[in-house]
Coordinates of C-alpha atoms and ligand atoms in Angstrom, one line a residue:
M167 CA 23.6 24.9 -41.6
L168 CA 24.4 27.2 -44.5
K169 CA 22.2 30.3 -45.3
Q170 CA 22.7 32.7 -48.2
Q171 CA 21.9 36.4 -48.0
H172 CA 21.2 36.2 -44.3
D173 CA 20.1 39.1 -42.2
L174 CA 22.4 39.6 -39.2
S175 CA 20.6 42.7 -37.7
Q176 CA 19.3 40.6 -34.8
A177 CA 22.7 38.9 -34.4
N178 CA 24.6 42.0 -33.1
T179 CA 23.7 43.7 -29.8
M180 CA 24.1 47.2 -31.5
A181 CA 21.2 46.0 -33.8
L182 CA 22.9 47.5 -36.9
A183 CA 21.4 46.5 -40.2
C184 CA 23.6 43.9 -41.8
M185 CA 23.1 41.5 -44.7
A186 CA 25.7 38.8 -45.0
D187 CA 26.4 36.8 -48.2
T188 CA 26.7 33.5 -46.5
V189 CA 26.3 32.3 -42.9
V190 CA 27.4 28.9 -41.7
T191 CA 26.2 27.8 -38.2
L192 CA 28.4 25.1 -36.7
T193 CA 27.0 22.9 -34.0
D194 CA 30.0 20.5 -33.8
E195 CA 33.6 20.6 -34.8
A196 CA 33.3 18.0 -37.6
Q197 CA 31.0 20.4 -39.4
L198 CA 33.9 22.9 -39.5
D199 CA 36.2 20.3 -41.0
D200 CA 33.6 19.4 -43.6
F201 CA 32.9 23.0 -44.5
M202 CA 36.5 24.0 -44.7
A203 CA 37.2 21.0 -47.0
Y204 CA 34.3 22.2 -49.2
Y205 CA 35.6 25.8 -49.1
R206 CA 39.1 24.6 -50.0
D207 CA 38.1 22.2 -52.7
N208 CA 35.9 24.8 -54.4
D209 CA 38.6 27.4 -54.2
E210 CA 36.2 29.8 -52.5
Q211 CA 37.4 33.4 -52.5
A212 CA 34.9 34.8 -50.0
P213 CA 36.7 36.0 -46.9
L214 CA 35.8 34.3 -43.6
F215 CA 34.5 36.0 -40.5
V216 CA 33.8 34.5 -37.1
L217 CA 30.7 35.8 -35.3
S218 CA 29.6 34.7 -31.9
G219 CA 27.2 36.8 -29.7
G220 CA 27.8 39.9 -31.7
S221 CA 28.2 42.1 -28.6
N222 CA 31.6 43.5 -29.5
V223 CA 31.3 44.1 -33.2
L224 CA 30.0 46.9 -35.5
L225 CA 28.8 45.2 -38.7
P226 CA 28.6 46.7 -42.1
A227 CA 25.3 47.0 -44.0
T228 CA 26.6 44.5 -46.5
L229 CA 29.0 41.8 -45.4
Q230 CA 30.6 40.2 -48.4
A231 CA 31.9 37.3 -46.5
T232 CA 31.2 33.8 -45.3
V233 CA 30.3 34.2 -41.6
L234 CA 31.1 31.2 -39.4
Q235 CA 29.0 31.0 -36.2
P236 CA 30.5 28.6 -33.7
H237 CA 27.4 27.4 -31.8
M238 CA 28.8 24.1 -30.4
R239 CA 27.4 23.5 -26.9
G240 CA 28.6 21.5 -23.8
I241 CA 30.3 21.9 -20.5
H242 CA 32.6 18.9 -19.6
L243 CA 34.1 18.1 -16.2
L244 CA 37.6 16.9 -16.8
E245 CA 39.1 16.7 -13.3
H246 CA 37.7 17.2 -9.8
T247 CA 40.0 17.5 -6.7
D248 CA 39.3 18.8 -3.2
D249 CA 40.8 22.2 -4.3
Y250 CA 39.8 22.7 -7.9
V251 CA 37.9 21.5 -11.0
D252 CA 39.0 21.6 -14.6
I253 CA 36.2 22.1 -17.1
E254 CA 36.1 22.4 -20.8
V255 CA 33.5 24.7 -22.3
M256 CA 32.4 24.6 -25.9
A257 CA 32.5 27.9 -27.8
G258 CA 28.7 28.3 -28.2
E259 CA 27.9 28.3 -24.5
N260 CA 26.5 31.6 -23.3
W261 CA 29.1 33.3 -21.1
H262 CA 26.8 34.6 -18.4
E263 CA 24.9 31.3 -18.1
L264 CA 28.2 29.5 -17.7
V265 CA 29.1 31.9 -14.8
L266 CA 25.7 31.1 -13.1
Y267 CA 26.2 27.4 -13.7
T268 CA 29.7 27.2 -12.2
I269 CA 28.8 29.2 -9.1
S270 CA 25.7 27.0 -8.6
Q271 CA 28.1 24.0 -8.6
G272 CA 30.4 25.5 -6.0
W273 CA 33.2 26.1 -8.6
Y274 CA 34.6 29.6 -8.2
G275 CA 36.6 32.2 -10.1
L276 CA 34.2 33.5 -12.7
E277 CA 31.9 35.4 -10.4
N278 CA 33.4 38.8 -11.2
L279 CA 32.8 38.2 -14.9
A280 CA 29.0 37.9 -14.5
L281 CA 26.7 39.5 -17.0
I282 CA 29.3 40.1 -19.7
P283 CA 27.3 39.4 -22.9
G284 CA 28.5 37.0 -25.6
L285 CA 29.5 33.4 -26.0
T286 CA 32.4 31.5 -24.4
G287 CA 34.4 31.1 -27.6
A288 CA 34.8 34.9 -27.9
A289 CA 35.9 35.4 -24.3
P290 CA 39.6 34.7 -25.0
V291 CA 39.7 37.1 -28.0
Q292 CA 39.8 40.2 -25.9
N293 CA 40.6 38.4 -22.6
I294 CA 37.3 39.6 -21.1
G295 CA 37.7 41.3 -17.8
A296 CA 35.7 43.1 -15.1
Y297 CA 36.0 44.1 -11.5
G298 CA 39.6 43.1 -11.1
V299 CA 39.4 39.7 -12.8
Q300 CA 40.4 38.7 -16.4
L301 CA 39.7 35.4 -18.2
D302 CA 43.4 34.5 -18.2
D303 CA 43.3 34.3 -14.4
C304 CA 41.6 30.8 -14.8
L305 CA 42.2 29.9 -18.5
Q306 CA 44.2 26.7 -19.0
Y307 CA 44.0 26.3 -22.7
V308 CA 42.1 27.0 -25.9
R309 CA 41.3 24.5 -28.7
A310 CA 41.2 26.5 -32.0
Y311 CA 41.1 25.9 -35.7
H312 CA 43.7 27.8 -37.7
L313 CA 41.7 28.9 -40.8
P314 CA 44.6 29.6 -43.2
S315 CA 46.2 26.2 -42.7
N316 CA 43.1 24.1 -41.9
T317 CA 44.6 22.7 -38.8
W318 CA 43.5 22.2 -35.2
H319 CA 45.6 23.4 -32.3
Q320 CA 45.6 23.1 -28.5
L321 CA 47.0 26.5 -27.3
T322 CA 48.3 27.1 -23.8
A323 CA 47.5 30.4 -22.0
S324 CA 51.0 31.6 -22.8
D325 CA 50.5 30.7 -26.5
C326 CA 47.5 33.0 -26.5
Q327 CA 49.7 36.0 -25.5
F328 CA 47.0 37.6 -23.3
G329 CA 47.2 41.2 -22.3
Y330 CA 44.8 43.8 -21.0
R331 CA 41.7 43.3 -23.2
D332 CA 44.0 41.7 -25.7
S333 CA 45.3 38.4 -27.1
M334 CA 47.0 37.1 -30.2
F335 CA 43.5 36.2 -31.5
K336 CA 42.6 39.9 -31.4
R337 CA 45.8 40.9 -33.1
A338 CA 45.3 38.4 -36.0
P339 CA 41.6 38.7 -36.8
N340 CA 39.8 36.1 -39.0
T341 CA 42.7 33.7 -38.5
W342 CA 41.5 31.4 -35.7
L343 CA 38.2 29.9 -34.7
I344 CA 38.1 29.0 -31.0
S345 CA 36.0 25.9 -30.4
R346 CA 36.7 25.0 -26.7
V347 CA 38.0 26.8 -23.7
G348 CA 39.7 25.0 -20.8
L349 CA 39.2 26.6 -17.3
R350 CA 40.5 25.7 -13.8
L351 CA 38.1 26.9 -11.1
H352 CA 38.7 26.8 -7.4
K353 CA 36.5 25.5 -4.6
D354 CA 37.4 27.8 -1.7
A355 CA 34.3 29.7 -0.9
T356 CA 36.2 32.2 1.3
R357 CA 38.4 33.4 -1.6
I358 CA 36.7 36.4 -3.2
L359 CA 37.8 39.7 -4.8
A360 CA 35.3 42.4 -3.9
S361 CA 37.5 45.5 -3.6
Y362 CA 36.1 47.3 -6.6
G363 CA 33.6 50.2 -6.0
D364 CA 30.5 49.1 -4.2
V365 CA 31.0 45.4 -4.7
Q366 CA 32.1 44.7 -1.1
S367 CA 29.2 46.5 0.6
V368 CA 26.5 45.1 -1.7
A369 CA 27.9 41.6 -1.3
Q370 CA 28.1 42.0 2.4
R371 CA 24.4 42.9 2.4
Y372 CA 23.5 39.7 0.5
A373 CA 25.6 37.7 3.0
E374 CA 23.9 39.2 6.0
Q375 CA 20.4 38.7 4.5
D376 CA 21.4 35.0 4.4
G377 CA 22.6 35.0 8.0
R378 CA 26.3 34.8 7.1
Q379 CA 29.1 37.2 8.3
Q380 CA 31.3 36.9 5.2
P381 CA 30.3 37.2 1.6
M382 CA 30.7 34.2 -0.6
P383 CA 31.4 34.1 -4.4
A384 CA 27.7 33.9 -5.1
D385 CA 27.2 37.2 -3.1
V386 CA 29.9 38.9 -5.1
M387 CA 28.3 37.7 -8.3
Q388 CA 24.9 39.0 -7.3
A389 CA 26.4 42.3 -6.2
I390 CA 28.1 42.6 -9.6
I391 CA 24.9 41.7 -11.5
D392 CA 23.1 44.4 -9.5
I393 CA 25.7 47.1 -10.1
R394 CA 26.0 46.3 -13.8
Q395 CA 22.3 46.3 -14.3
Q396 CA 22.2 49.8 -12.8
K397 CA 25.1 51.2 -14.8
L398 CA 24.8 49.6 -18.2
P399 CA 21.8 49.5 -20.5
D400 CA 20.5 46.0 -21.4
P401 CA 21.2 45.6 -25.1
K402 CA 17.9 43.8 -25.5
Q403 CA 16.1 46.9 -24.4
L404 CA 18.4 49.6 -25.8
P405 CA 20.9 48.2 -28.4
N406 CA 24.5 48.9 -27.5
C407 CA 27.9 47.2 -27.6
G408 CA 29.2 48.1 -24.1
S409 CA 32.0 50.6 -23.6
F410 CA 32.4 52.2 -27.0
F411 CA 35.5 54.3 -26.4
Q412 CA 38.8 53.2 -24.9
N413 CA 40.2 55.2 -22.1
P414 CA 43.0 57.2 -23.8
I415 CA 46.5 57.1 -22.4
I416 CA 48.4 60.4 -22.4
N417 CA 51.7 61.5 -21.0
Q418 CA 52.0 63.0 -17.5
S419 CA 53.0 66.5 -18.7
Q420 CA 49.9 66.7 -20.9
F421 CA 47.8 65.5 -18.0
T422 CA 49.4 68.1 -15.6
A423 CA 48.7 70.8 -18.1
L424 CA 45.1 69.7 -18.5
Q425 CA 44.7 69.7 -14.7
V426 CA 45.3 73.5 -14.6
S427 CA 42.1 74.1 -16.8
F428 CA 40.2 71.0 -15.6
P429 CA 41.1 70.3 -11.9
N430 CA 38.6 67.5 -11.8
I431 CA 39.9 65.5 -14.7
V432 CA 39.9 61.8 -13.9
G433 CA 43.2 60.0 -14.6
Y434 CA 44.9 56.8 -13.3
P435 CA 48.7 56.5 -13.2
M436 CA 50.3 54.0 -15.7
P437 CA 53.9 52.8 -16.2
D438 CA 56.4 55.1 -18.0
S439 CA 55.0 58.4 -16.7
M440 CA 51.7 57.9 -18.6
V441 CA 48.2 58.5 -17.4
K442 CA 45.0 56.7 -18.4
V443 CA 42.2 59.2 -18.7
A444 CA 38.5 58.3 -18.1
A445 CA 36.9 58.6 -21.6
G446 CA 33.4 58.7 -20.1
W447 CA 34.4 61.8 -18.1
L448 CA 35.9 63.5 -21.2
I449 CA 32.7 62.9 -23.2
E450 CA 30.5 64.1 -20.3
Q451 CA 32.6 67.3 -19.9
A452 CA 32.3 67.9 -23.6
G453 CA 28.6 68.2 -22.9
L454 CA 27.7 64.9 -24.7
K455 CA 26.0 62.8 -22.0
G456 CA 22.9 61.8 -23.9
G457 CA 24.2 63.5 -27.0
G458 CA 25.5 62.3 -30.3
I459 CA 24.0 62.2 -33.8
A460 CA 20.6 60.6 -34.0
P461 CA 19.9 57.7 -33.9
I462 CA 23.3 56.9 -32.3
M463 CA 23.4 58.7 -28.9
T464 CA 25.5 58.3 -25.7
H465 CA 23.7 56.7 -22.8
T466 CA 22.1 59.2 -20.4
Q467 CA 23.7 57.5 -17.4
Q468 CA 26.9 56.3 -18.9
A469 CA 28.5 58.5 -21.6
L470 CA 31.0 55.8 -22.6
V471 CA 28.2 53.7 -24.1
L472 CA 26.7 54.5 -27.5
T473 CA 23.1 53.4 -28.0
N474 CA 21.1 52.8 -31.1
H475 CA 17.7 54.4 -31.1
A476 CA 16.7 52.9 -34.5
P477 CA 17.2 49.2 -34.0
F478 CA 17.7 47.1 -37.2
M479 CA 17.6 50.2 -39.4
A480 CA 20.6 52.3 -38.3
T481 CA 23.8 51.4 -40.1
Q482 CA 27.6 51.5 -39.5
E483 CA 27.6 54.9 -41.2
D484 CA 25.3 56.3 -38.5
V485 CA 27.8 55.0 -35.9
A486 CA 30.7 56.5 -37.8
A487 CA 28.9 59.9 -37.9
A488 CA 28.2 59.8 -34.1
Q489 CA 31.7 58.5 -33.3
D490 CA 33.4 61.3 -35.4
Y491 CA 31.2 64.0 -33.9
I492 CA 31.9 62.9 -30.3
A493 CA 35.6 62.3 -30.9
N494 CA 35.9 65.7 -32.5
C495 CA 34.1 67.5 -29.7
V496 CA 36.4 65.8 -27.2
Y497 CA 39.5 66.7 -29.2
E498 CA 38.5 70.3 -29.5
K499 CA 38.1 70.6 -25.8
F500 CA 41.0 68.5 -24.5
A501 CA 43.3 67.9 -27.5
I502 CA 42.9 64.1 -26.7
T503 CA 42.0 61.6 -29.4
I504 CA 39.6 58.9 -28.2
M505 CA 39.5 55.6 -30.0
R506 CA 36.8 53.0 -30.6
E507 CA 36.8 49.8 -28.6
P508 CA 34.5 47.3 -30.5
V509 CA 35.6 45.5 -33.6
W510 CA 34.8 47.5 -36.8
V511 CA 34.0 45.0 -39.5
Q512 CA 34.4 46.3 -43.0
A513 CA 32.4 45.0 -46.0
D514 CA 35.2 42.6 -47.0
A515 CA 35.4 41.4 -43.4
T516 CA 38.7 43.1 -42.8
I517 CA 38.9 45.0 -39.5
G518 CA 39.0 48.8 -39.4
L519 CA 41.3 50.9 -37.2
G520 CA 40.0 52.4 -33.9
N521 CA 40.4 56.1 -34.7
H522 CA 39.0 56.3 -38.2
A523 CA 35.3 55.7 -38.5
I524 CA 35.4 54.3 -42.0
Ligands
FAD833 C1 26.5 45.8 -22.3 C2 27.9 45.2 -22.6 C3 28.8 45.1 -21.6 C4 30.1 44.6 -21.8 N1 30.9 44.4 -20.7 C5 32.2 43.9 -20.9 C6 33.1 43.8 -19.8 O1 32.7 44.1 -18.7 N2 34.3 43.3 -20.1 C7 34.7 42.9 -21.3 O2 35.8 42.4 -21.4 N3 33.8 43.0 -22.4 C8 32.6 43.5 -22.2 N4 31.7 43.6 -23.3 C9 32.2 43.3 -24.6 C10 31.8 41.8 -25.1 O3 30.7 41.4 -24.3 C11 32.9 40.8 -25.0 O4 34.0 41.3 -25.8 C12 32.5 39.4 -25.4 O5 33.5 38.5 -25.1 C13 32.1 39.4 -26.9 O6 31.5 38.1 -27.1 P1 30.6 37.8 -28.4 O7 30.3 36.4 -28.3 O8 29.5 38.8 -28.4 O9 31.7 38.1 -29.6 P2 31.4 38.8 -31.0 O10 31.0 40.2 -30.8 O11 30.6 38.0 -31.8 O12 32.9 38.8 -31.6 C14 33.9 39.6 -31.0 C15 35.3 39.4 -31.8 O13 35.7 38.1 -31.5 C16 35.8 37.3 -32.7 N5 35.3 35.9 -32.3 C17 34.1 35.7 -31.8 N6 34.0 34.4 -31.5 C18 35.1 33.8 -31.9 C19 35.6 32.5 -31.8 N7 34.9 31.4 -31.4 N8 36.9 32.2 -32.3 C20 37.6 33.2 -32.8 N9 37.2 34.5 -32.8 C21 36.0 34.8 -32.4 C22 35.0 38.0 -33.7 O14 35.4 37.7 -35.0 C23 35.1 39.4 -33.3 O15 36.4 39.9 -33.8 C24 30.4 44.2 -23.1 C25 29.5 44.3 -24.1 C26 28.3 44.8 -23.9 C27 27.3 44.9 -25.0

């Protein structure tokens, strides 16, 4: 379905005002072939941009592009053994609903990734991860359309070049449209990963309530849902796009020097004598928990999350003003530059850099 001058303010979880020139909603792969043939034959010049659940993007007030929305649905069982199942999930499936469905079937591996917003086709883009698990722990392949050459490809996990919140899709924006994701999930209900924070104790409580001694994947999933609901604002109630700032990585000597003035500074050792510093802590210590530039304010319980208090009216410029203000305050106090995490989409659909607001 093709719409002209389409309002996308309800199609991004930050609820930023956005009017797109053209939006094409795809409910099967053949529609993409047809649309791209039309696009090519008419020598269309409008840039292409792929938008799924809109939970990791900051959209411009005017998007002079053709927005492709992959909404193909379906979960297909490919192989079923005593130990594992292979499933193929279409890009338009809601990620959290997929997690709930797989656990209800006794197919495990996605439980730690519960409640991450967005659609399945976007999950490989930043190799979504939470509570010690990343998508590439179970991803087998991706079927994707290469937009510049109009060709379909089946890409292995190694072709996707996954890294921490990274993939080749992220490094080459507006180049691929992912239409299917192949996953291998296991069937061993005793295999869980619950070592992060309070997950083990909350999962244990769920197990005991059910008369079991050991937590199962469903208990871990429920624990993670509870913890996330307490920590993160629900975008439907308070628009946001999750963690707004990346945790900066600084060298050990800078960290040691900062420890003199700030003995409680939170850092995690990284390879090559580097230290990853908790951006949320830096923002909080700069006195900005709940602060910002209205209507874009940090969340009162989680300073890393920027929230929009003027849904469907605030624009990318408002986000830029708040981002610059927060980043400057943090820099003045700690001499550390904090960078943006979500994808900054410019009016011509190119992607902005993380440290410059506009
Ligand atoms: C409250 C909250 C909590 C979050 N928690 C986490 C978390 O714990 N871990 C985590 O990793 N992320 C987290 N996120 C970020 C976000 O949910 C994920 O990045 C998610 O995968 C984005 O999916 P989406 O469908 O909303 O993608 P969109 O925001 O629509 O798109 C994101 C990017 O992917 C590209 N893209 C989208 N779909 C496709 C496709 N089919 N093919 C090719 N490119 C595509 C877009 O062009 C864009 O560059 C959180 C976000 C919020 C709002």
